[in-house]
């Protein structure tokens, strides 16, 4: 009789533990994606250009700025940023 | 955001990189034009007649009134795969300041640094040249890479509880 009671108590405890764990899993989470961009819309709205020219026409972000007039070997690095980390 | 995960795909062409314009992705920056923050730099390395990319974790600091940025190398990893490539990059940072970089799912750099006030870093800044592309940028305030998924923890805990109960039951039954 004592063994049965012990087993029932242990079984109840294990079940309670599982319910609590599952509840913790399905509960609301504070973690979230702050922002994302896959450029699938063909634009880079939300980004601010600092230098050069940029394009997302090919569904990715790239620098398309050319070289300055009169300096074919010059390289103008492109700078662009997104806020709201 | 002082901790979280920054993910992106980058395609690079080291031939387009000049010494003065080494591309950098500032995943945490306090100023998009005077770079104060942490970045991943893709540095071309010339070895003999070949060239390959060195991915570096840098801390860039600026001083008011002084032009330029001082960089400190916090970690580096060579990708010996030629002059061009496409990589998926994940960067995580914990609240304690531990920064980890994964390239295509493999952890390659880890360092801890708290010199820069992370609270002030509100910008994600891309600095790169022609023939480079960036895509699939995701900024998440949780550590989504390198952590054990919660689902696995729950299943593991449940399995452990069942094993314990069965073990105790068998022991009691045997006397």
PDB file of C-alpha atoms in Angstrom:
ATOM      1  CA  UNK A   1       0.000   0.000   0.000  1.00  0.00           C
ATOM      2  CA  UNK A   2       2.858   2.322   0.936  1.00  0.00           C
ATOM      3  CA  UNK A   3       4.597   1.555  -2.391  1.00  0.00           C
ATOM      4  CA  UNK A   4       1.473   2.402  -4.353  1.00  0.00           C
ATOM      5  CA  UNK A   5       1.123   5.731  -2.574  1.00  0.00           C
ATOM      6  CA  UNK A   6       4.787   6.527  -3.178  1.00  0.00           C
ATOM      7  CA  UNK A   7       4.454   5.676  -6.859  1.00  0.00           C
ATOM      8  CA  UNK A   8       1.307   7.782  -7.193  1.00  0.00           C
ATOM      9  CA  UNK A   9       3.088  10.735  -5.574  1.00  0.00           C
ATOM     10  CA  UNK A  10       6.084  10.380  -7.839  1.00  0.00           C
ATOM     11  CA  UNK A  11       3.878  10.040 -10.901  1.00  0.00           C
ATOM     12  CA  UNK A  12       1.941  13.158  -9.907  1.00  0.00           C
ATOM     13  CA  UNK A  13       5.189  15.084  -9.330  1.00  0.00           C
ATOM     14  CA  UNK A  14       6.554  14.062 -12.734  1.00  0.00           C
ATOM     15  CA  UNK A  15       3.325  15.047 -14.451  1.00  0.00           C
ATOM     16  CA  UNK A  16       3.315  18.403 -12.693  1.00  0.00           C
ATOM     17  CA  UNK A  17       6.923  18.962 -13.737  1.00  0.00           C
ATOM     18  CA  UNK A  18       6.083  18.247 -17.376  1.00  0.00           C
ATOM     19  CA  UNK A  19       3.065  20.555 -17.317  1.00  0.00           C
ATOM     20  CA  UNK A  20       5.179  23.364 -15.874  1.00  0.00           C
ATOM     21  CA  UNK A  21       7.914  22.828 -18.442  1.00  0.00           C
ATOM     22  CA  UNK A  22       5.468  22.806 -21.345  1.00  0.00           C
ATOM     23  CA  UNK A  23       3.768  25.922 -19.945  1.00  0.00           C
ATOM     24  CA  UNK A  24       7.121  27.666 -19.822  1.00  0.00           C
ATOM     25  CA  UNK A  25       7.739  26.676 -23.426  1.00  0.00           C
ATOM     26  CA  UNK A  26       4.458  27.949 -24.863  1.00  0.00           C
ATOM     27  CA  UNK A  27       4.357  31.109 -22.774  1.00  0.00           C
ATOM     28  CA  UNK A  28       4.992  34.508 -24.312  1.00  0.00           C
ATOM     29  CA  UNK A  29       8.625  35.300 -25.012  1.00  0.00           C
ATOM     30  CA  UNK A  30      10.209  38.722 -24.804  1.00  0.00           C
ATOM     31  CA  UNK A  31      12.795  37.790 -27.439  1.00  0.00           C
ATOM     32  CA  UNK A  32      12.025  39.004 -30.933  1.00  0.00           C
ATOM     33  CA  UNK A  33      13.441  40.015 -34.273  1.00  0.00           C
ATOM     34  CA  UNK A  34      14.076  43.754 -34.006  1.00  0.00           C
ATOM     35  CA  UNK A  35      14.234  44.230 -37.745  1.00  0.00           C
ATOM     36  CA  UNK A  36      15.212  42.342 -40.876  1.00  0.00           C
ATOM     37  CA  UNK A  37      15.562  42.952 -44.605  1.00  0.00           C
ATOM     38  CA  UNK A  38      15.928  40.411 -47.396  1.00  0.00           C
ATOM     39  CA  UNK A  39      15.497  43.101 -50.078  1.00  0.00           C
ATOM     40  CA  UNK A  40      12.908  40.916 -51.795  1.00  0.00           C
ATOM     41  CA  UNK A  41      10.846  44.053 -52.426  1.00  0.00           C
ATOM     42  CA  UNK A  42      13.643  45.437 -54.592  1.00  0.00           C
ATOM     43  CA  UNK A  43      14.231  48.509 -52.461  1.00  0.00           C
ATOM     44  CA  UNK A  44      16.198  49.491 -49.383  1.00  0.00           C
ATOM     45  CA  UNK A  45      13.594  51.516 -47.543  1.00  0.00           C
ATOM     46  CA  UNK A  46      14.615  52.006 -43.922  1.00  0.00           C
ATOM     47  CA  UNK A  47      18.276  52.450 -44.840  1.00  0.00           C
ATOM     48  CA  UNK A  48      20.078  55.787 -45.052  1.00  0.00           C
ATOM     49  CA  UNK A  49      22.852  56.383 -47.572  1.00  0.00           C
ATOM     50  CA  UNK A  50      25.994  58.178 -46.411  1.00  0.00           C
ATOM     51  CA  UNK A  51      28.103  57.762 -49.544  1.00  0.00           C
ATOM     52  CA  UNK A  52      28.098  56.312 -53.065  1.00  0.00           C
ATOM     53  CA  UNK A  53      25.017  54.868 -54.779  1.00  0.00           C
ATOM     54  CA  UNK A  54      23.218  51.729 -53.713  1.00  0.00           C
ATOM     55  CA  UNK A  55      20.711  49.368 -55.281  1.00  0.00           C
ATOM     56  CA  UNK A  56      18.475  46.516 -54.176  1.00  0.00           C
ATOM     57  CA  UNK A  57      17.011  45.915 -57.627  1.00  0.00           C
ATOM     58  CA  UNK A  58      18.504  42.405 -57.734  1.00  0.00           C
ATOM     59  CA  UNK A  59      16.962  41.559 -54.353  1.00  0.00           C
ATOM     60  CA  UNK A  60      20.197  42.120 -52.453  1.00  0.00           C
ATOM     61  CA  UNK A  61      21.991  45.266 -51.377  1.00  0.00           C
ATOM     62  CA  UNK A  62      24.970  46.377 -53.452  1.00  0.00           C
ATOM     63  CA  UNK A  63      27.054  49.421 -54.259  1.00  0.00           C
ATOM     64  CA  UNK A  64      26.489  50.649 -57.789  1.00  0.00           C
ATOM     65  CA  UNK A  65      28.321  53.945 -57.579  1.00  0.00           C
ATOM     66  CA  UNK A  66      30.864  54.491 -60.305  1.00  0.00           C
ATOM     67  CA  UNK A  67      34.319  55.981 -60.172  1.00  0.00           C
ATOM     68  CA  UNK A  68      34.660  59.778 -59.999  1.00  0.00           C
ATOM     69  CA  UNK A  69      34.988  61.635 -63.267  1.00  0.00           C
ATOM     70  CA  UNK A  70      38.658  61.860 -64.276  1.00  0.00           C
ATOM     71  CA  UNK A  71      39.861  59.118 -61.943  1.00  0.00           C
ATOM     72  CA  UNK A  72      39.225  55.653 -63.304  1.00  0.00           C
ATOM     73  CA  UNK A  73      41.326  54.010 -60.618  1.00  0.00           C
ATOM     74  CA  UNK A  74      39.663  55.770 -57.683  1.00  0.00           C
ATOM     75  CA  UNK A  75      37.453  53.711 -55.429  1.00  0.00           C
ATOM     76  CA  UNK A  76      34.542  55.257 -53.585  1.00  0.00           C
ATOM     77  CA  UNK A  77      33.443  52.972 -50.799  1.00  0.00           C
ATOM     78  CA  UNK A  78      29.737  52.883 -50.162  1.00  0.00           C
ATOM     79  CA  UNK A  79      28.357  53.544 -46.695  1.00  0.00           C
ATOM     80  CA  UNK A  80      24.775  52.869 -45.702  1.00  0.00           C
ATOM     81  CA  UNK A  81      23.142  52.319 -42.320  1.00  0.00           C
ATOM     82  CA  UNK A  82      19.997  51.132 -40.609  1.00  0.00           C
ATOM     83  CA  UNK A  83      18.731  52.436 -37.270  1.00  0.00           C
ATOM     84  CA  UNK A  84      16.580  50.949 -34.524  1.00  0.00           C
ATOM     85  CA  UNK A  85      18.816  48.182 -33.216  1.00  0.00           C
TER      86      UNK A  85
ATOM     87  CA  UNK B   1      20.343  46.620 -28.019  1.00  0.00           C
ATOM     88  CA  UNK B   2      23.221  45.444 -25.857  1.00  0.00           C
ATOM     89  CA  UNK B   3      22.839  41.738 -26.533  1.00  0.00           C
ATOM     90  CA  UNK B   4      21.434  39.668 -29.357  1.00  0.00           C
ATOM     91  CA  UNK B   5      22.181  38.207 -32.760  1.00  0.00           C
ATOM     92  CA  UNK B   6      23.098  39.962 -36.005  1.00  0.00           C
ATOM     93  CA  UNK B   7      22.939  37.768 -39.128  1.00  0.00           C
ATOM     94  CA  UNK B   8      23.626  38.470 -42.795  1.00  0.00           C
ATOM     95  CA  UNK B   9      24.898  36.968 -46.037  1.00  0.00           C
ATOM     96  CA  UNK B  10      27.846  38.656 -47.668  1.00  0.00           C
ATOM     97  CA  UNK B  11      29.414  38.106 -51.070  1.00  0.00           C
ATOM     98  CA  UNK B  12      32.884  39.514 -51.442  1.00  0.00           C
ATOM     99  CA  UNK B  13      35.359  40.258 -54.187  1.00  0.00           C
ATOM    100  CA  UNK B  14      38.768  41.003 -52.743  1.00  0.00           C
ATOM    101  CA  UNK B  15      40.012  42.336 -56.084  1.00  0.00           C
ATOM    102  CA  UNK B  16      37.860  45.422 -55.609  1.00  0.00           C
ATOM    103  CA  UNK B  17      39.280  46.195 -52.189  1.00  0.00           C
ATOM    104  CA  UNK B  18      41.831  48.919 -51.775  1.00  0.00           C
ATOM    105  CA  UNK B  19      43.952  49.201 -48.664  1.00  0.00           C
ATOM    106  CA  UNK B  20      42.141  52.394 -47.699  1.00  0.00           C
ATOM    107  CA  UNK B  21      38.700  50.914 -48.100  1.00  0.00           C
ATOM    108  CA  UNK B  22      38.582  47.549 -46.387  1.00  0.00           C
ATOM    109  CA  UNK B  23      34.898  46.623 -46.101  1.00  0.00           C
ATOM    110  CA  UNK B  24      33.382  46.515 -42.661  1.00  0.00           C
ATOM    111  CA  UNK B  25      29.994  45.623 -41.243  1.00  0.00           C
ATOM    112  CA  UNK B  26      29.407  47.576 -38.060  1.00  0.00           C
ATOM    113  CA  UNK B  27      26.776  45.474 -36.350  1.00  0.00           C
ATOM    114  CA  UNK B  28      26.915  47.838 -33.369  1.00  0.00           C
ATOM    115  CA  UNK B  29      27.717  51.483 -33.989  1.00  0.00           C
ATOM    116  CA  UNK B  30      26.941  54.643 -32.106  1.00  0.00           C
ATOM    117  CA  UNK B  31      27.483  56.859 -35.152  1.00  0.00           C
ATOM    118  CA  UNK B  32      27.148  55.892 -38.822  1.00  0.00           C
ATOM    119  CA  UNK B  33      29.670  58.482 -39.983  1.00  0.00           C
ATOM    120  CA  UNK B  34      32.223  58.504 -37.175  1.00  0.00           C
ATOM    121  CA  UNK B  35      32.456  54.848 -36.424  1.00  0.00           C
ATOM    122  CA  UNK B  36      32.444  54.034 -32.806  1.00  0.00           C
ATOM    123  CA  UNK B  37      31.476  50.444 -32.218  1.00  0.00           C
ATOM    124  CA  UNK B  38      32.113  46.819 -33.118  1.00  0.00           C
ATOM    125  CA  UNK B  39      32.451  45.488 -36.647  1.00  0.00           C
ATOM    126  CA  UNK B  40      33.296  42.496 -38.804  1.00  0.00           C
ATOM    127  CA  UNK B  41      36.010  43.401 -41.288  1.00  0.00           C
ATOM    128  CA  UNK B  42      36.876  41.354 -44.369  1.00  0.00           C
ATOM    129  CA  UNK B  43      40.536  42.045 -44.966  1.00  0.00           C
ATOM    130  CA  UNK B  44      42.342  40.824 -48.094  1.00  0.00           C
ATOM    131  CA  UNK B  45      45.534  38.932 -47.277  1.00  0.00           C
ATOM    132  CA  UNK B  46      48.181  38.413 -49.938  1.00  0.00           C
ATOM    133  CA  UNK B  47      50.278  35.282 -49.587  1.00  0.00           C
ATOM    134  CA  UNK B  48      52.710  34.704 -52.405  1.00  0.00           C
ATOM    135  CA  UNK B  49      50.673  34.899 -55.568  1.00  0.00           C
ATOM    136  CA  UNK B  50      47.371  34.091 -53.907  1.00  0.00           C
ATOM    137  CA  UNK B  51      44.930  36.232 -51.987  1.00  0.00           C
ATOM    138  CA  UNK B  52      42.376  35.217 -49.403  1.00  0.00           C
ATOM    139  CA  UNK B  53      40.055  36.830 -46.862  1.00  0.00           C
ATOM    140  CA  UNK B  54      40.735  37.369 -43.178  1.00  0.00           C
ATOM    141  CA  UNK B  55      37.558  37.953 -41.187  1.00  0.00           C
ATOM    142  CA  UNK B  56      38.298  40.156 -38.207  1.00  0.00           C
ATOM    143  CA  UNK B  57      36.357  41.321 -35.202  1.00  0.00           C
ATOM    144  CA  UNK B  58      37.319  44.934 -34.558  1.00  0.00           C
ATOM    145  CA  UNK B  59      36.561  47.558 -31.981  1.00  0.00           C
ATOM    146  CA  UNK B  60      36.536  51.016 -33.532  1.00  0.00           C
ATOM    147  CA  UNK B  61      36.834  54.029 -31.277  1.00  0.00           C
ATOM    148  CA  UNK B  62      36.705  57.684 -32.134  1.00  0.00           C
ATOM    149  CA  UNK B  63      37.804  60.721 -30.181  1.00  0.00           C
ATOM    150  CA  UNK B  64      35.811  63.961 -30.417  1.00  0.00           C
ATOM    151  CA  UNK B  65      37.722  66.556 -32.400  1.00  0.00           C
ATOM    152  CA  UNK B  66      40.122  64.037 -33.915  1.00  0.00           C
ATOM    153  CA  UNK B  67      39.595  62.719 -37.449  1.00  0.00           C
ATOM    154  CA  UNK B  68      39.809  58.976 -37.930  1.00  0.00           C
ATOM    155  CA  UNK B  69      39.030  55.801 -36.081  1.00  0.00           C
ATOM    156  CA  UNK B  70      41.351  53.729 -33.918  1.00  0.00           C
ATOM    157  CA  UNK B  71      40.854  50.030 -34.454  1.00  0.00           C
ATOM    158  CA  UNK B  72      41.706  47.210 -32.096  1.00  0.00           C
ATOM    159  CA  UNK B  73      41.688  43.653 -33.423  1.00  0.00           C
ATOM    160  CA  UNK B  74      39.737  41.462 -31.011  1.00  0.00           C
ATOM    161  CA  UNK B  75      39.912  38.303 -33.127  1.00  0.00           C
ATOM    162  CA  UNK B  76      40.740  37.056 -36.616  1.00  0.00           C
ATOM    163  CA  UNK B  77      40.032  34.056 -38.826  1.00  0.00           C
ATOM    164  CA  UNK B  78      41.424  33.279 -42.298  1.00  0.00           C
ATOM    165  CA  UNK B  79      39.140  31.934 -44.998  1.00  0.00           C
ATOM    166  CA  UNK B  80      41.589  30.335 -47.388  1.00  0.00           C
ATOM    167  CA  UNK B  81      39.219  29.946 -50.301  1.00  0.00           C
ATOM    168  CA  UNK B  82      40.434  32.433 -52.880  1.00  0.00           C
ATOM    169  CA  UNK B  83      39.587  35.957 -53.833  1.00  0.00           C
ATOM    170  CA  UNK B  84      35.839  35.646 -54.044  1.00  0.00           C
ATOM    171  CA  UNK B  85      33.284  34.053 -51.826  1.00  0.00           C
ATOM    172  CA  UNK B  86      29.841  34.054 -50.304  1.00  0.00           C
ATOM    173  CA  UNK B  87      29.413  33.572 -46.571  1.00  0.00           C
ATOM    174  CA  UNK B  88      26.624  33.535 -44.016  1.00  0.00           C
ATOM    175  CA  UNK B  89      27.706  35.437 -40.927  1.00  0.00           C
ATOM    176  CA  UNK B  90      26.161  35.280 -37.472  1.00  0.00           C
ATOM    177  CA  UNK B  91      27.368  37.515 -34.664  1.00  0.00           C
ATOM    178  CA  UNK B  92      26.142  37.214 -31.096  1.00  0.00           C
ATOM    179  CA  UNK B  93      26.841  39.416 -28.118  1.00  0.00           C
ATOM    180  CA  UNK B  94      25.921  38.650 -24.531  1.00  0.00           C
ATOM    181  CA  UNK B  95      25.147  41.280 -21.901  1.00  0.00           C
ATOM    182  CA  UNK B  96      28.531  40.452 -20.374  1.00  0.00           C
ATOM    183  CA  UNK B  97      30.214  41.607 -23.596  1.00  0.00           C
ATOM    184  CA  UNK B  98      31.164  38.249 -25.083  1.00  0.00           C
ATOM    185  CA  UNK B  99      31.082  38.548 -28.881  1.00  0.00           C
ATOM    186  CA  UNK B 100      31.079  35.392 -31.018  1.00  0.00           C
ATOM    187  CA  UNK B 101      31.256  35.140 -34.801  1.00  0.00           C
ATOM    188  CA  UNK B 102      30.073  32.159 -36.830  1.00  0.00           C
ATOM    189  CA  UNK B 103      30.871  31.734 -40.527  1.00  0.00           C
ATOM    190  CA  UNK B 104      28.497  29.352 -42.305  1.00  0.00           C
ATOM    191  CA  UNK B 105      27.486  27.927 -38.925  1.00  0.00           C
ATOM    192  CA  UNK B 106      31.008  27.328 -37.605  1.00  0.00           C
ATOM    193  CA  UNK B 107      32.232  29.342 -34.636  1.00  0.00           C
ATOM    194  CA  UNK B 108      35.452  31.067 -35.670  1.00  0.00           C
ATOM    195  CA  UNK B 109      36.021  34.049 -33.347  1.00  0.00           C
ATOM    196  CA  UNK B 110      35.148  34.732 -29.729  1.00  0.00           C
ATOM    197  CA  UNK B 111      36.223  37.676 -27.593  1.00  0.00           C
ATOM    198  CA  UNK B 112      34.967  39.673 -24.651  1.00  0.00           C
ATOM    199  CA  UNK B 113      35.104  43.451 -24.739  1.00  0.00           C
ATOM    200  CA  UNK B 114      33.249  46.154 -22.864  1.00  0.00           C
ATOM    201  CA  UNK B 115      35.199  49.251 -23.819  1.00  0.00           C
ATOM    202  CA  UNK B 116      32.364  50.743 -25.861  1.00  0.00           C
ATOM    203  CA  UNK B 117      29.088  51.720 -24.279  1.00  0.00           C
ATOM    204  CA  UNK B 118      26.784  49.173 -25.920  1.00  0.00           C
ATOM    205  CA  UNK B 119      23.685  51.160 -24.922  1.00  0.00           C
ATOM    206  CA  UNK B 120      24.697  53.893 -27.355  1.00  0.00           C
ATOM    207  CA  UNK B 121      25.090  51.585 -30.373  1.00  0.00           C
ATOM    208  CA  UNK B 122      21.872  52.027 -32.321  1.00  0.00           C
ATOM    209  CA  UNK B 123      23.121  51.668 -35.899  1.00  0.00           C
ATOM    210  CA  UNK B 124      23.899  48.794 -38.260  1.00  0.00           C
ATOM    211  CA  UNK B 125      26.378  50.248 -40.761  1.00  0.00           C
ATOM    212  CA  UNK B 126      27.548  48.682 -44.018  1.00  0.00           C
ATOM    213  CA  UNK B 127      30.813  49.916 -45.537  1.00  0.00           C
ATOM    214  CA  UNK B 128      31.744  48.130 -48.756  1.00  0.00           C
ATOM    215  CA  UNK B 129      32.852  48.444 -52.355  1.00  0.00           C
ATOM    216  CA  UNK B 130      31.499  47.701 -55.801  1.00  0.00           C
ATOM    217  CA  UNK B 131      31.069  43.980 -56.544  1.00  0.00           C
ATOM    218  CA  UNK B 132      30.213  43.255 -52.920  1.00  0.00           C
ATOM    219  CA  UNK B 133      26.680  42.426 -51.813  1.00  0.00           C
ATOM    220  CA  UNK B 134      24.865  41.964 -48.519  1.00  0.00           C
ATOM    221  CA  UNK B 135      21.542  40.189 -48.056  1.00  0.00           C
ATOM    222  CA  UNK B 136      19.191  38.606 -45.513  1.00  0.00           C
ATOM    223  CA  UNK B 137      20.011  40.959 -42.660  1.00  0.00           C
ATOM    224  CA  UNK B 138      18.319  39.936 -39.408  1.00  0.00           C
ATOM    225  CA  UNK B 139      18.750  41.662 -36.050  1.00  0.00           C
ATOM    226  CA  UNK B 140      17.328  39.742 -33.095  1.00  0.00           C
ATOM    227  CA  UNK B 141      17.478  40.704 -29.442  1.00  0.00           C
ATOM    228  CA  UNK B 142      18.001  37.079 -28.368  1.00  0.00           C
ATOM    229  CA  UNK B 143      20.915  34.712 -28.833  1.00  0.00           C
ATOM    230  CA  UNK B 144      19.602  32.568 -31.682  1.00  0.00           C
ATOM    231  CA  UNK B 145      22.900  30.885 -32.582  1.00  0.00           C
ATOM    232  CA  UNK B 146      25.032  28.608 -30.456  1.00  0.00           C
ATOM    233  CA  UNK B 147      22.372  28.106 -27.830  1.00  0.00           C
ATOM    234  CA  UNK B 148      20.509  24.917 -26.923  1.00  0.00           C
ATOM    235  CA  UNK B 149      16.922  25.319 -28.197  1.00  0.00           C
ATOM    236  CA  UNK B 150      14.323  25.521 -25.430  1.00  0.00           C
ATOM    237  CA  UNK B 151      12.390  22.683 -27.058  1.00  0.00           C
ATOM    238  CA  UNK B 152      15.354  20.353 -26.573  1.00  0.00           C
ATOM    239  CA  UNK B 153      15.702  21.398 -22.939  1.00  0.00           C
ATOM    240  CA  UNK B 154      12.007  20.650 -22.324  1.00  0.00           C
ATOM    241  CA  UNK B 155      12.196  17.245 -24.013  1.00  0.00           C
ATOM    242  CA  UNK B 156      15.384  16.414 -22.124  1.00  0.00           C
ATOM    243  CA  UNK B 157      13.906  17.440 -18.783  1.00  0.00           C
ATOM    244  CA  UNK B 158      10.740  15.443 -19.494  1.00  0.00           C
ATOM    245  CA  UNK B 159      12.689  12.343 -20.469  1.00  0.00           C
ATOM    246  CA  UNK B 160      14.849  12.641 -17.360  1.00  0.00           C
ATOM    247  CA  UNK B 161      11.758  12.944 -15.139  1.00  0.00           C
ATOM    248  CA  UNK B 162      10.180   9.834 -16.674  1.00  0.00           C
ATOM    249  CA  UNK B 163      13.398   7.821 -16.276  1.00  0.00           C
ATOM    250  CA  UNK B 164      13.661   8.841 -12.619  1.00  0.00           C
ATOM    251  CA  UNK B 165      10.045   7.892 -11.915  1.00  0.00           C
ATOM    252  CA  UNK B 166      10.386   4.519 -13.622  1.00  0.00           C
ATOM    253  CA  UNK B 167      13.651   3.840 -11.801  1.00  0.00           C
ATOM    254  CA  UNK B 168      12.187   4.671  -8.411  1.00  0.00           C
ATOM    255  CA  UNK B 169       9.086   2.603  -9.176  1.00  0.00           C
ATOM    256  CA  UNK B 170      11.133  -0.465 -10.123  1.00  0.00           C
ATOM    257  CA  UNK B 171      13.278  -0.093  -7.040  1.00  0.00           C
ATOM    258  CA  UNK B 172      10.212   0.112  -4.766  1.00  0.00           C
ATOM    259  CA  UNK B 173       8.569  -2.812  -6.506  1.00  0.00           C
ATOM    260  CA  UNK B 174      11.615  -5.015  -6.013  1.00  0.00           C
ATOM    261  CA  UNK B 175      11.449  -4.328  -2.340  1.00  0.00           C
TER     262      UNK B 175
END
